[in-house]
N, CA, C and O of each residue as an XYZ file, in Angstrom:
348
protein
N      28.654     83.373    120.799
C      29.642     84.119    120.075
C      30.935     84.220    120.878
O      32.027     84.177    120.311
N      30.811     84.352    122.190
C      32.012     84.395    123.038
C      32.809     83.104    122.902
O      34.034     83.137    122.788
N      32.123     81.982    122.913
C      32.798     80.683    122.803
C      33.536     80.561    121.477
O      34.625     79.989    121.422
N      32.956     81.090    120.416
C      33.589     81.013    119.106
C      34.873     81.832    119.041
O      35.795     81.477    118.307
N      34.941     82.902    119.786
C      36.140     83.754    119.787
C      37.279     83.113    120.559
O      38.442     83.394    120.267
N      36.989     82.268    121.526
C      37.993     81.549    122.320
C      39.078     82.469    122.856
O      40.264     82.142    122.798
N      38.679     83.595    123.365
C      39.635     84.534    123.923
C      38.961     85.283    125.058
O      37.776     85.610    124.982
N      39.718     85.553    126.107
C      39.175     86.326    127.212
C      39.067     87.786    126.780
O      40.038     88.381    126.313
N      37.892     88.343    126.941
C      37.643     89.718    126.509
C      37.674     90.659    127.702
O      37.150     90.340    128.769
N      38.287     91.816    127.516
C      38.278     92.833    128.568
C      36.917     93.506    128.651
O      36.507     93.973    129.714
N      36.223     93.553    127.522
C      34.920     94.206    127.455
C      34.081     93.492    126.407
O      34.622     92.972    125.431
N      32.785     93.460    126.594
C      31.885     92.817    125.631
C      31.979     93.489    124.262
O      31.701     92.861    123.240
N      32.370     94.761    124.240
C      32.476     95.468    122.959
C      33.623     94.939    122.104
O      33.660     95.204    120.902
N      34.544     94.208    122.685
C      35.647     93.601    121.923
C      35.214     92.346    121.173
O      35.995     91.788    120.402
N      33.999     91.902    121.388
C      33.519     90.667    120.778
C      33.492     90.745    119.256
O      33.890     89.793    118.585
N      33.033     91.857    118.705
C      32.860     91.961    117.252
C      33.382     93.273    116.673
O      32.975     93.652    115.574
N      34.267     93.977    117.374
C      34.696     95.294    116.900
C      35.818     95.212    115.867
O      36.914     95.730    116.081
N      35.539     94.580    114.788
C      36.459     94.447    113.667
C      35.982     93.315    112.780
O      35.332     92.391    113.271
N      36.282     93.355    111.487
C      35.759     92.324    110.584
C      36.236     90.915    110.911
O      35.467     89.960    110.801
N      37.498     90.776    111.312
C      38.006     89.448    111.669
C      37.334     88.910    112.918
O      36.975     87.734    112.983
N      37.165     89.770    113.905
C      36.512     89.366    115.160
C      35.059     88.991    114.913
O      34.561     88.017    115.479
N      34.378     89.758    114.069
C      32.979     89.463    113.747
C      32.866     88.104    113.070
O      31.995     87.304    113.410
N      33.748     87.846    112.112
C      33.707     86.560    111.414
C      33.968     85.393    112.362
O      33.291     84.368    112.281
N      34.944     85.541    113.261
C      35.212     84.473    114.236
C      34.013     84.254    115.147
O      33.640     83.113    115.419
N      33.407     85.341    115.621
C      32.263     85.230    116.531
C      31.078     84.540    115.857
O      30.333     83.807    116.508
N      30.903     84.774    114.554
C      29.782     84.189    113.821
C      30.151     82.902    113.083
O      29.341     82.357    112.335
N      31.390     82.415    113.300
C      31.883     81.205    112.632
C      31.826     81.320    111.107
O      31.447     80.375    110.416
N      32.201     82.473    110.604
C      32.283     82.680    109.159
C      33.741     82.490    108.760
O      34.620     83.223    109.214
N      33.988     81.498    107.905
C      35.353     81.241    107.447
C      35.327     80.850    105.971
O      34.272     80.881    105.337
N      36.474     80.487    105.432
C      36.573     80.194    104.007
C      35.779     78.963    103.581
O      35.538     78.767    102.390
N      35.372     78.135    104.534
C      34.561     76.959    104.171
C      33.195     77.385    103.626
O      32.496     76.585    103.006
N      32.820     78.641    103.857
C      31.538     79.148    103.376
C      31.646     79.833    102.013
O      30.633     80.245    101.448
N      32.870     79.957    101.479
C      33.057     80.593    100.173
C      32.211     79.902     99.109
O      32.185     78.674     99.025
N      31.530     80.688     98.311
C      30.752     80.161     97.201
C      29.344     79.732     97.562
O      28.567     79.385     96.673
N      28.989     79.745     98.842
C      27.636     79.344     99.216
C      26.631     80.415     98.821
O      26.926     81.609     98.850
N      25.454     79.970     98.458
C      24.382     80.896     98.127
C      23.818     81.505     99.407
O      23.633     80.808    100.405
N      23.548     82.802     99.375
C      22.919     83.464    100.515
C      21.406     83.401    100.416
O      20.708     83.928    101.283
N      20.888     82.764     99.371
C      19.437     82.725     99.181
C      18.813     81.352     99.373
O      17.587     81.240     99.412
N      19.624     80.300     99.495
C      19.022     78.967     99.640
C      18.716     78.601    101.091
O      18.043     77.603    101.350
N      19.212     79.413    102.051
C      18.852     79.220    103.450
C      19.429     77.994    104.125
O      18.871     77.529    105.119
N      20.512     77.461    103.629
C      21.086     76.260    104.237
C      22.077     76.625    105.339
O      21.679     76.720    106.500
N      23.336     76.829    105.022
C      24.340     77.096    106.061
C      24.526     78.579    106.357
O      24.811     78.951    107.495
N      24.371     79.417    105.359
C      24.583     80.856    105.509
C      23.468     81.568    104.766
O      23.162     81.229    103.623
N      22.869     82.541    105.404
C      21.749     83.231    104.758
C      21.622     84.649    105.301
O      22.159     84.986    106.356
N      20.908     85.453    104.559
C      20.622     86.823    104.962
C      19.131     86.900    105.224
O      18.328     86.387    104.445
N      18.765     87.541    106.320
C      17.345     87.677    106.612
C      17.024     89.134    106.915
O      17.909     89.937    107.212
N      15.769     89.447    106.836
C      15.333     90.815    107.073
C      15.620     91.193    108.525
O      15.359     90.421    109.447
N      16.155     92.382    108.703
C      16.498     92.851    110.040
C      15.537     93.900    110.532
O      14.423     94.036    110.027
N      15.980     94.634    111.519
C      15.131     95.676    112.092
C      15.202     96.936    111.234
O      16.086     97.081    110.389
N      14.277     97.818    111.461
C      14.191     99.076    110.725
C      15.385     99.958    111.084
O      15.634    100.221    112.260
N      16.115    100.410    110.083
C      17.283    101.254    110.340
C      17.075    102.694    109.890
O      18.029    103.469    109.829
N      15.847    103.054    109.579
C      15.575    104.398    109.071
C      15.986    105.502    110.038
O      16.329    106.600    109.599
N      15.962    105.243    111.320
C      16.294    106.267    112.303
C      17.759    106.213    112.751
O      18.153    106.929    113.672
N      18.559    105.370    112.103
C      19.968    105.242    112.461
C      20.828    105.978    111.437
O      20.481    106.052    110.259
N      21.942    106.515    111.896
C      22.850    107.197    110.993
C      23.931    106.225    110.532
O      24.710    105.716    111.338
N      23.964    105.978    109.242
C      24.960    105.082    108.663
C      26.140    105.917    108.193
O      25.968    106.883    107.449
N      27.330    105.545    108.625
C      28.549    106.256    108.261
C      29.312    105.447    107.217
O      29.204    104.222    107.169
N      30.079    106.138    106.389
C      30.938    105.495    105.394
C      32.367    105.949    105.650
O      32.609    107.111    105.974
N      33.309    105.031    105.504
C      34.715    105.357    105.748
C      35.598    104.522    104.821
O      35.151    103.555    104.204
N      36.855    104.925    104.747
C      37.844    104.153    103.994
C      38.208    102.915    104.785
O      38.141    102.915    106.015
N      38.592    101.863    104.087
C      39.142    100.687    104.751
C      40.588    100.993    105.092
O      41.253    101.747    104.383
N      41.068    100.414    106.167
C      42.450    100.658    106.565
C      43.334     99.475    106.170
O      42.852     98.356    105.992
N      44.608     99.738    106.039
C      45.612     98.714    105.718
C      45.346     97.976    104.410
O      45.569     96.768    104.322
N      44.873     98.692    103.400
C      44.706     98.060    102.088
C      45.476     98.854    101.029
O      44.993     99.057     99.915
N      46.649     99.288    101.388
C      47.481    100.042    100.452
C      47.749     99.263     99.166
O      47.966     99.860     98.112
N      47.734     97.940     99.247
C      47.960     97.095     98.080
C      46.850     97.238     97.042
O      47.030     96.840     95.891
N      45.713     97.795     97.429
C      44.546     97.877     96.549
C      44.622     99.031     95.553
O      43.679     99.249     94.792
N      45.702     99.754     95.547
C      45.993    100.840     94.608
C      44.839    101.823     94.466
O      44.576    102.588     95.394
N      44.149    101.827     93.344
C      43.116    102.842     93.110
C      41.897    102.695     94.027
O      41.054    103.591     94.068
N      41.789    101.606     94.748
C      40.646    101.391     95.636
C      40.952    101.760     97.091
O      40.075    101.668     97.950
N      42.163    102.167     97.362
C      42.585    102.480     98.727
C      41.716    103.552     99.381
O      41.423    103.470    100.574
N      41.305    104.548     98.615
C      40.535    105.660     99.176
C      39.023    105.535     99.006
O      38.292    106.467     99.341
N      38.547    104.422     98.501
C      37.100    104.236     98.321
C      36.417    104.067     99.672
O      36.979    103.466    100.588
N      35.220    104.593     99.790
C      34.429    104.455    101.022
C      33.653    103.143    100.950
O      32.494    103.102    100.537
N      34.330    102.072    101.364
C      33.747    100.736    101.290
C      33.459    100.148    102.665
O      33.174     98.957    102.786
N      33.532    100.956    103.670
C      33.283    100.495    105.040
C      32.054    101.234    105.552
O      32.072    102.457    105.687
N      31.002    100.504    105.831
C      29.746    101.102    106.284
C      29.412    100.560    107.663
O      29.573     99.370    107.933
N      28.945    101.444    108.529
C      28.607    101.027    109.888
C      27.607    102.003    110.486
O      27.432    103.117    109.993
N      26.965    101.572    111.539
C      26.013    102.427    112.243
C      26.813    103.338    113.164
O      27.507    102.874    114.068
N      26.708    104.625    112.925
C      27.475    105.600    113.699
C      27.122    105.489    115.170
O      25.948    105.443    115.538
N      28.156    105.447    116.011
C      27.963    105.361    117.443
C      27.771    103.959    117.999
O      27.636    103.793    119.212
N      27.756    102.947    117.136
C      27.589    101.572    117.602
C      28.840    101.143    118.353
O      29.938    101.200    117.801
N      28.695    100.719    119.589
C      29.851    100.375    120.424
C      30.519     99.062    120.015
O      31.607     98.755    120.502
N      29.900     98.290    119.143
C      30.484     97.023    118.715
C      31.262     97.152    117.404
O      31.675     96.143    116.832
N      31.466     98.377    116.925
C      32.182     98.625    115.687
C      33.474     99.346    116.005
O      33.470    100.316    116.764
N      34.581     98.891    115.439
C      35.836     99.609    115.633
C      35.802    100.864    114.775
O      35.272    100.843    113.664
N      36.355    101.939    115.275
C      36.332    103.197    114.530
C      37.743    103.682    114.306
O      37.946    104.731    113.695
């Protein structure tokens, strides 16, 4: 993931602390648009670890004033206290 970011990081927490950084680290770009997440070829979703004991927080997205009525929607979800998430 560090190699994909191609940038010197001051801290490991800077690797994925934002949606753009996460996408770069995981090599997610527009070439993946339209791919099925269920066929298991280039991009897929798999079962993760149990999150029942984690606190999930919801927040507004920032810098989307252009979205008018959606500007204040809580569309940003993250694990509270996770050091790899920008807050």
